[in-house]
Amino acid sequence: MAEQTAPPVIRDGTPTKPDAAVVRDALGVGVAVGLSGFAFGVTSAGSGLSVLQTCVLSLLVFTGASQFALVGALAAGGNPFTAAAGAFFLGTRNAFYGLRLSQLLAVPKAVRPFAAHWVIDETTAVSLAQPTRRAARIGFTVTGLTLYVLWNATTLLGALGAEAIGDTAAWGLDAAGPAVFLALLAPMLKSATERTTAGIAVLLGLGLLPVLPAGVPVLAAALAAPLVLWFQGRRMGPAGREKDSR
């Protein structure tokens, strides 16, 4: 049997990763998610926004969940302020990502305002998965650039396509956005706690949809996380172990 070669290491003992492998992984994420901008373009145009408004939203906001939440609430007849509040609430998670990435990437101050625009779920995930700062910077840059270009290009195509075919609901394209994000979210739910939180959030959002104004169920679904944490705290003993049910 051939002897296995140990991976190369840097001075602190951390395994290195070839730049080509980082670029390949980053491109895979950027292309896969960037193409879903088409679904947003269709959904946004179907909710009543113009092609210009749709494209500006992708260019300036550039966080898919918040964009879908905003246009979804508007399509349901929600108050624009409520819709914007829901989108803003979902987008606040990027600020916490930024706190971690600022330490990891350590980019120059002059570049930080531009890099902050690319701090989203995908760039954060790719960056944190890298073993070195150099690899993290490459992963962040390639993922952000690929995703930004593709997301905006496919947003334009989706908005133009929606205008051409007319009523998107008649074609079932109004469900494209939620379907895309469910597909992206599912593989990220690794633990039972994450799956439970996601399930409760869905139940809260759907259950409150008929009785609350559009946009508010999205905010209410955020209660799933503290509910799960509270229940877990009740099950754990003072020492941090699960209470004996005997």
JSON list of N, CA and C in Angstrom, two decimals, residues 66 68-90 204-205 208-222:
[
{"chain": "A", "resi": 66, "resn": "SER", "atom": "N", "xyz": [-33.28, 39.59, 2.38]},
{"chain": "A", "resi": 66, "resn": "SER", "atom": "CA", "xyz": [-33.94, 40.87, 2.63]},
{"chain": "A", "resi": 66, "resn": "SER", "atom": "C", "xyz": [-34.68, 41.36, 1.39]},
{"chain": "A", "resi": 68, "resn": "PHE", "atom": "N", "xyz": [-35.99, 39.50, -1.06]},
{"chain": "A", "resi": 68, "resn": "PHE", "atom": "CA", "xyz": [-37.19, 38.69, -1.24]},
{"chain": "A", "resi": 68, "resn": "PHE", "atom": "C", "xyz": [-38.26, 39.05, -0.20]},
{"chain": "A", "resi": 69, "resn": "ALA", "atom": "N", "xyz": [-37.83, 39.31, 1.04]},
{"chain": "A", "resi": 69, "resn": "ALA", "atom": "CA", "xyz": [-38.79, 39.69, 2.08]},
{"chain": "A", "resi": 69, "resn": "ALA", "atom": "C", "xyz": [-39.48, 40.99, 1.73]},
{"chain": "A", "resi": 70, "resn": "LEU", "atom": "N", "xyz": [-38.72, 41.95, 1.21]},
{"chain": "A", "resi": 70, "resn": "LEU", "atom": "CA", "xyz": [-39.29, 43.25, 0.85]},
{"chain": "A", "resi": 70, "resn": "LEU", "atom": "C", "xyz": [-40.31, 43.13, -0.26]},
{"chain": "A", "resi": 71, "resn": "VAL", "atom": "N", "xyz": [-39.93, 42.52, -1.37]},
{"chain": "A", "resi": 71, "resn": "VAL", "atom": "CA", "xyz": [-40.86, 42.44, -2.50]},
{"chain": "A", "resi": 71, "resn": "VAL", "atom": "C", "xyz": [-42.03, 41.51, -2.21]},
{"chain": "A", "resi": 72, "resn": "GLY", "atom": "N", "xyz": [-41.78, 40.48, -1.38]},
{"chain": "A", "resi": 72, "resn": "GLY", "atom": "CA", "xyz": [-42.87, 39.58, -1.02]},
{"chain": "A", "resi": 72, "resn": "GLY", "atom": "C", "xyz": [-43.94, 40.29, -0.21]},
{"chain": "A", "resi": 73, "resn": "ALA", "atom": "N", "xyz": [-43.50, 41.13, 0.73]},
{"chain": "A", "resi": 73, "resn": "ALA", "atom": "CA", "xyz": [-44.46, 41.89, 1.54]},
{"chain": "A", "resi": 73, "resn": "ALA", "atom": "C", "xyz": [-45.20, 42.91, 0.69]},
{"chain": "A", "resi": 74, "resn": "LEU", "atom": "N", "xyz": [-44.51, 43.55, -0.23]},
{"chain": "A", "resi": 74, "resn": "LEU", "atom": "CA", "xyz": [-45.17, 44.51, -1.12]},
{"chain": "A", "resi": 74, "resn": "LEU", "atom": "C", "xyz": [-46.17, 43.82, -2.03]},
{"chain": "A", "resi": 75, "resn": "ALA", "atom": "N", "xyz": [-45.82, 42.64, -2.53]},
{"chain": "A", "resi": 75, "resn": "ALA", "atom": "CA", "xyz": [-46.73, 41.91, -3.40]},
{"chain": "A", "resi": 75, "resn": "ALA", "atom": "C", "xyz": [-47.99, 41.49, -2.67]},
{"chain": "A", "resi": 76, "resn": "ALA", "atom": "N", "xyz": [-47.87, 41.27, -1.35]},
{"chain": "A", "resi": 76, "resn": "ALA", "atom": "CA", "xyz": [-49.05, 40.87, -0.57]},
{"chain": "A", "resi": 76, "resn": "ALA", "atom": "C", "xyz": [-49.87, 42.07, -0.12]},
{"chain": "A", "resi": 77, "resn": "GLY", "atom": "N", "xyz": [-49.49, 43.26, -0.55]},
{"chain": "A", "resi": 77, "resn": "GLY", "atom": "CA", "xyz": [-50.24, 44.45, -0.19]},
{"chain": "A", "resi": 77, "resn": "GLY", "atom": "C", "xyz": [-49.82, 45.07, 1.12]},
{"chain": "A", "resi": 78, "resn": "GLY", "atom": "N", "xyz": [-48.65, 44.73, 1.61]},
{"chain": "A", "resi": 78, "resn": "GLY", "atom": "CA", "xyz": [-48.19, 45.25, 2.88]},
{"chain": "A", "resi": 78, "resn": "GLY", "atom": "C", "xyz": [-47.77, 46.70, 2.83]},
{"chain": "A", "resi": 79, "resn": "ASN", "atom": "N", "xyz": [-47.74, 47.32, 3.98]},
{"chain": "A", "resi": 79, "resn": "ASN", "atom": "CA", "xyz": [-47.27, 48.70, 4.09]},
{"chain": "A", "resi": 79, "resn": "ASN", "atom": "C", "xyz": [-45.79, 48.77, 3.75]},
{"chain": "A", "resi": 80, "resn": "PRO", "atom": "N", "xyz": [-45.36, 49.72, 2.92]},
{"chain": "A", "resi": 80, "resn": "PRO", "atom": "CA", "xyz": [-43.94, 49.81, 2.55]},
{"chain": "A", "resi": 80, "resn": "PRO", "atom": "C", "xyz": [-43.01, 49.92, 3.75]},
{"chain": "A", "resi": 81, "resn": "PHE", "atom": "N", "xyz": [-43.44, 50.62, 4.80]},
{"chain": "A", "resi": 81, "resn": "PHE", "atom": "CA", "xyz": [-42.60, 50.77, 5.98]},
{"chain": "A", "resi": 81, "resn": "PHE", "atom": "C", "xyz": [-42.45, 49.44, 6.73]},
{"chain": "A", "resi": 82, "resn": "THR", "atom": "N", "xyz": [-43.54, 48.69, 6.81]},
{"chain": "A", "resi": 82, "resn": "THR", "atom": "CA", "xyz": [-43.47, 47.37, 7.44]},
{"chain": "A", "resi": 82, "resn": "THR", "atom": "C", "xyz": [-42.60, 46.43, 6.63]},
{"chain": "A", "resi": 83, "resn": "ALA", "atom": "N", "xyz": [-42.77, 46.49, 5.31]},
{"chain": "A", "resi": 83, "resn": "ALA", "atom": "CA", "xyz": [-41.96, 45.65, 4.43]},
{"chain": "A", "resi": 83, "resn": "ALA", "atom": "C", "xyz": [-40.48, 45.98, 4.57]},
{"chain": "A", "resi": 84, "resn": "ALA", "atom": "N", "xyz": [-40.17, 47.27, 4.63]},
{"chain": "A", "resi": 84, "resn": "ALA", "atom": "CA", "xyz": [-38.78, 47.69, 4.78]},
{"chain": "A", "resi": 84, "resn": "ALA", "atom": "C", "xyz": [-38.22, 47.27, 6.14]},
{"chain": "A", "resi": 85, "resn": "ALA", "atom": "N", "xyz": [-39.07, 47.33, 7.18]},
{"chain": "A", "resi": 85, "resn": "ALA", "atom": "CA", "xyz": [-38.62, 46.93, 8.52]},
{"chain": "A", "resi": 85, "resn": "ALA", "atom": "C", "xyz": [-38.27, 45.45, 8.55]},
{"chain": "A", "resi": 86, "resn": "GLY", "atom": "N", "xyz": [-39.09, 44.63, 7.91]},
{"chain": "A", "resi": 86, "resn": "GLY", "atom": "CA", "xyz": [-38.79, 43.20, 7.85]},
{"chain": "A", "resi": 86, "resn": "GLY", "atom": "C", "xyz": [-37.51, 42.92, 7.10]},
{"chain": "A", "resi": 87, "resn": "ALA", "atom": "N", "xyz": [-37.30, 43.62, 5.99]},
{"chain": "A", "resi": 87, "resn": "ALA", "atom": "CA", "xyz": [-36.08, 43.44, 5.21]},
{"chain": "A", "resi": 87, "resn": "ALA", "atom": "C", "xyz": [-34.85, 43.89, 6.00]},
{"chain": "A", "resi": 88, "resn": "PHE", "atom": "N", "xyz": [-35.01, 45.02, 6.71]},
{"chain": "A", "resi": 88, "resn": "PHE", "atom": "CA", "xyz": [-33.89, 45.53, 7.51]},
{"chain": "A", "resi": 88, "resn": "PHE", "atom": "C", "xyz": [-33.54, 44.56, 8.63]},
{"chain": "A", "resi": 89, "resn": "PHE", "atom": "N", "xyz": [-34.56, 44.00, 9.27]},
{"chain": "A", "resi": 89, "resn": "PHE", "atom": "CA", "xyz": [-34.32, 43.07, 10.37]},
{"chain": "A", "resi": 89, "resn": "PHE", "atom": "C", "xyz": [-33.53, 41.86, 9.88]},
{"chain": "A", "resi": 90, "resn": "LEU", "atom": "N", "xyz": [-33.90, 41.32, 8.72]},
{"chain": "A", "resi": 90, "resn": "LEU", "atom": "CA", "xyz": [-33.17, 40.18, 8.19]},
{"chain": "A", "resi": 90, "resn": "LEU", "atom": "C", "xyz": [-31.73, 40.54, 7.83]},
{"chain": "A", "resi": 204, "resn": "LEU", "atom": "N", "xyz": [-44.66, 29.70, 12.48]},
{"chain": "A", "resi": 204, "resn": "LEU", "atom": "CA", "xyz": [-45.05, 31.03, 12.93]},
{"chain": "A", "resi": 204, "resn": "LEU", "atom": "C", "xyz": [-45.39, 31.93, 11.74]},
{"chain": "A", "resi": 205, "resn": "GLY", "atom": "N", "xyz": [-44.51, 31.90, 10.74]},
{"chain": "A", "resi": 205, "resn": "GLY", "atom": "CA", "xyz": [-44.73, 32.76, 9.58]},
{"chain": "A", "resi": 205, "resn": "GLY", "atom": "C", "xyz": [-46.01, 32.42, 8.84]},
{"chain": "A", "resi": 208, "resn": "LEU", "atom": "N", "xyz": [-49.33, 32.94, 11.12]},
{"chain": "A", "resi": 208, "resn": "LEU", "atom": "CA", "xyz": [-49.72, 34.32, 11.37]},
{"chain": "A", "resi": 208, "resn": "LEU", "atom": "C", "xyz": [-50.02, 35.10, 10.10]},
{"chain": "A", "resi": 209, "resn": "LEU", "atom": "N", "xyz": [-49.73, 34.50, 8.96]},
{"chain": "A", "resi": 209, "resn": "LEU", "atom": "CA", "xyz": [-49.93, 35.19, 7.69]},
{"chain": "A", "resi": 209, "resn": "LEU", "atom": "C", "xyz": [-51.37, 35.66, 7.47]},
{"chain": "A", "resi": 210, "resn": "PRO", "atom": "N", "xyz": [-52.40, 34.84, 7.83]},
{"chain": "A", "resi": 210, "resn": "PRO", "atom": "CA", "xyz": [-53.77, 35.29, 7.57]},
{"chain": "A", "resi": 210, "resn": "PRO", "atom": "C", "xyz": [-54.28, 36.36, 8.54]},
{"chain": "A", "resi": 211, "resn": "VAL", "atom": "N", "xyz": [-53.60, 36.53, 9.68]},
{"chain": "A", "resi": 211, "resn": "VAL", "atom": "CA", "xyz": [-54.15, 37.43, 10.71]},
{"chain": "A", "resi": 211, "resn": "VAL", "atom": "C", "xyz": [-53.32, 38.69, 10.94]},
{"chain": "A", "resi": 212, "resn": "LEU", "atom": "N", "xyz": [-52.12, 38.76, 10.38]},
{"chain": "A", "resi": 212, "resn": "LEU", "atom": "CA", "xyz": [-51.27, 39.93, 10.58]},
{"chain": "A", "resi": 212, "resn": "LEU", "atom": "C", "xyz": [-50.99, 40.62, 9.24]},
{"chain": "A", "resi": 213, "resn": "PRO", "atom": "N", "xyz": [-50.70, 41.92, 9.27]},
{"chain": "A", "resi": 213, "resn": "PRO", "atom": "CA", "xyz": [-50.38, 42.62, 8.03]},
{"chain": "A", "resi": 213, "resn": "PRO", "atom": "C", "xyz": [-49.15, 42.03, 7.36]},
{"chain": "A", "resi": 214, "resn": "ALA", "atom": "N", "xyz": [-49.08, 42.17, 6.05]},
{"chain": "A", "resi": 214, "resn": "ALA", "atom": "CA", "xyz": [-47.95, 41.65, 5.29]},
{"chain": "A", "resi": 214, "resn": "ALA", "atom": "C", "xyz": [-46.65, 42.25, 5.81]},
{"chain": "A", "resi": 215, "resn": "GLY", "atom": "N", "xyz": [-45.65, 41.41, 6.00]},
{"chain": "A", "resi": 215, "resn": "GLY", "atom": "CA", "xyz": [-44.36, 41.84, 6.50]},
{"chain": "A", "resi": 215, "resn": "GLY", "atom": "C", "xyz": [-44.17, 41.56, 7.98]},
{"chain": "A", "resi": 216, "resn": "VAL", "atom": "N", "xyz": [-45.26, 41.60, 8.75]},
{"chain": "A", "resi": 216, "resn": "VAL", "atom": "CA", "xyz": [-45.17, 41.35, 10.19]},
{"chain": "A", "resi": 216, "resn": "VAL", "atom": "C", "xyz": [-44.89, 39.88, 10.50]},
{"chain": "A", "resi": 217, "resn": "PRO", "atom": "N", "xyz": [-45.50, 38.90, 9.78]},
{"chain": "A", "resi": 217, "resn": "PRO", "atom": "CA", "xyz": [-45.17, 37.50, 10.06]},
{"chain": "A", "resi": 217, "resn": "PRO", "atom": "C", "xyz": [-43.69, 37.18, 9.93]},
{"chain": "A", "resi": 218, "resn": "VAL", "atom": "N", "xyz": [-42.98, 37.88, 9.05]},
{"chain": "A", "resi": 218, "resn": "VAL", "atom": "CA", "xyz": [-41.54, 37.67, 8.93]},
{"chain": "A", "resi": 218, "resn": "VAL", "atom": "C", "xyz": [-40.83, 38.05, 10.22]},
{"chain": "A", "resi": 219, "resn": "LEU", "atom": "N", "xyz": [-41.24, 39.17, 10.80]},
{"chain": "A", "resi": 219, "resn": "LEU", "atom": "CA", "xyz": [-40.66, 39.60, 12.07]},
{"chain": "A", "resi": 219, "resn": "LEU", "atom": "C", "xyz": [-41.02, 38.64, 13.19]},
{"chain": "A", "resi": 220, "resn": "ALA", "atom": "N", "xyz": [-42.27, 38.17, 13.19]},
{"chain": "A", "resi": 220, "resn": "ALA", "atom": "CA", "xyz": [-42.72, 37.25, 14.24]},
{"chain": "A", "resi": 220, "resn": "ALA", "atom": "C", "xyz": [-41.98, 35.92, 14.17]},
{"chain": "A", "resi": 221, "resn": "ALA", "atom": "N", "xyz": [-41.63, 35.49, 12.94]},
{"chain": "A", "resi": 221, "resn": "ALA", "atom": "CA", "xyz": [-40.92, 34.22, 12.79]},
{"chain": "A", "resi": 221, "resn": "ALA", "atom": "C", "xyz": [-39.56, 34.23, 13.48]},
{"chain": "A", "resi": 222, "resn": "ALA", "atom": "N", "xyz": [-39.01, 35.43, 13.68]},
{"chain": "A", "resi": 222, "resn": "ALA", "atom": "CA", "xyz": [-37.71, 35.54, 14.36]},
{"chain": "A", "resi": 222, "resn": "ALA", "atom": "C", "xyz": [-37.80, 35.10, 15.82]}
]
